[in-house]
């Protein structure tokens, strides 16, 4: 079976590729066997899109305990992030190869520094690097933006897709957002960690809870939250240009009111869910059906190896399939392919089997082609 994603599945379907693996034609069903066609048992799908990753944290695989919560995770990453440069570089290259081999061809990757750029320049994967800015102290705002601009420029010199983004509402000052907004073009995307946990919302709305306690313990010179006044989320969104595409990352605790606020503010809002990371840190999955009831713009990410045991979109799909959410395979596949490509602005190349696209071809096995349900026996093999 062939799943073009942009159109219904085709039993005994055929994908015709040219010499550089561009799609020439998708047709079927095939009535009888033809010469010069390769036949496979399973489901042919486009390669995956990982819409949210932190490749630079790959050296932290297995370092963090599970279920730390947001404050515990932030405190631990502050303590354990540093490592030998060669060790970090090896982990980055290994994770990049693993993602490609596991069927991923396009990645939206968060970077605080330039450590991943060399690996990306030599990768078989297409990356959009979001160079992440954060600073609570208003006096650091312009310095941080200038530093991040240099990383974006370095990425561009290596012919990589890259732009600046913001980290999260609890780590940015109004001065930082203002300086950031001046650097945006109308085509830039914003990849923003939002509504990730109860701890985040308790901190943002009430200046209370474990996150507030952590910041007090760290004796921060200036608290970003205190600078945003009443209704901090709304004030932050209003400070970001509305014509830019918003990728809301995680958003596992978003309310209907906040979801509407995002959708009404920005011309285009995508919700990028990272199910296994949510389980790893918070011991719960995102509310899949809540998002489905409010938006069709849902994509998938893996987050980092600091908060996940693998950078596999197939494993993210399996976690959704086993969540009792009753979501059809075709819909989960769309989140993992075409929706991610659209979110990252790369759907002219990736995400579906359509003429003139070059999405890569994967073979899913261990899955019923009549009633496809993902299970532990489902495997992936990259064909193109």
PDB file of N, CA and C in Angstrom, residues 32-37:
ATOM      1  N   UNK A  32      -1.973  -5.617 -12.562  1.00  0.00           N
ATOM      2  CA  UNK A  32      -1.132  -6.805 -12.723  1.00  0.00           C
ATOM      3  C   UNK A  32       0.330  -6.371 -12.637  1.00  0.00           C
ATOM      4  N   UNK A  33       1.187  -7.316 -12.371  1.00  0.00           N
ATOM      5  CA  UNK A  33       2.599  -6.997 -12.210  1.00  0.00           C
ATOM      6  C   UNK A  33       3.193  -6.464 -13.516  1.00  0.00           C
ATOM      7  N   UNK A  34       4.073  -5.465 -13.354  1.00  0.00           N
ATOM      8  CA  UNK A  34       4.739  -4.865 -14.503  1.00  0.00           C
ATOM      9  C   UNK A  34       6.248  -4.997 -14.332  1.00  0.00           C
ATOM     10  N   UNK A  35       6.942  -4.981 -15.442  1.00  0.00           N
ATOM     11  CA  UNK A  35       8.404  -5.020 -15.397  1.00  0.00           C
ATOM     12  C   UNK A  35       8.946  -3.689 -14.882  1.00  0.00           C
ATOM     13  N   UNK A  36      10.160  -3.716 -14.377  1.00  0.00           N
ATOM     14  CA  UNK A  36      10.868  -2.515 -13.915  1.00  0.00           C
ATOM     15  C   UNK A  36      10.213  -1.845 -12.708  1.00  0.00           C
ATOM     16  N   UNK A  37       9.424  -2.591 -11.958  1.00  0.00           N
ATOM     17  CA  UNK A  37       8.837  -2.074 -10.720  1.00  0.00           C
ATOM     18  C   UNK A  37       9.338  -2.925  -9.556  1.00  0.00           C
TER      19      UNK A  37
END
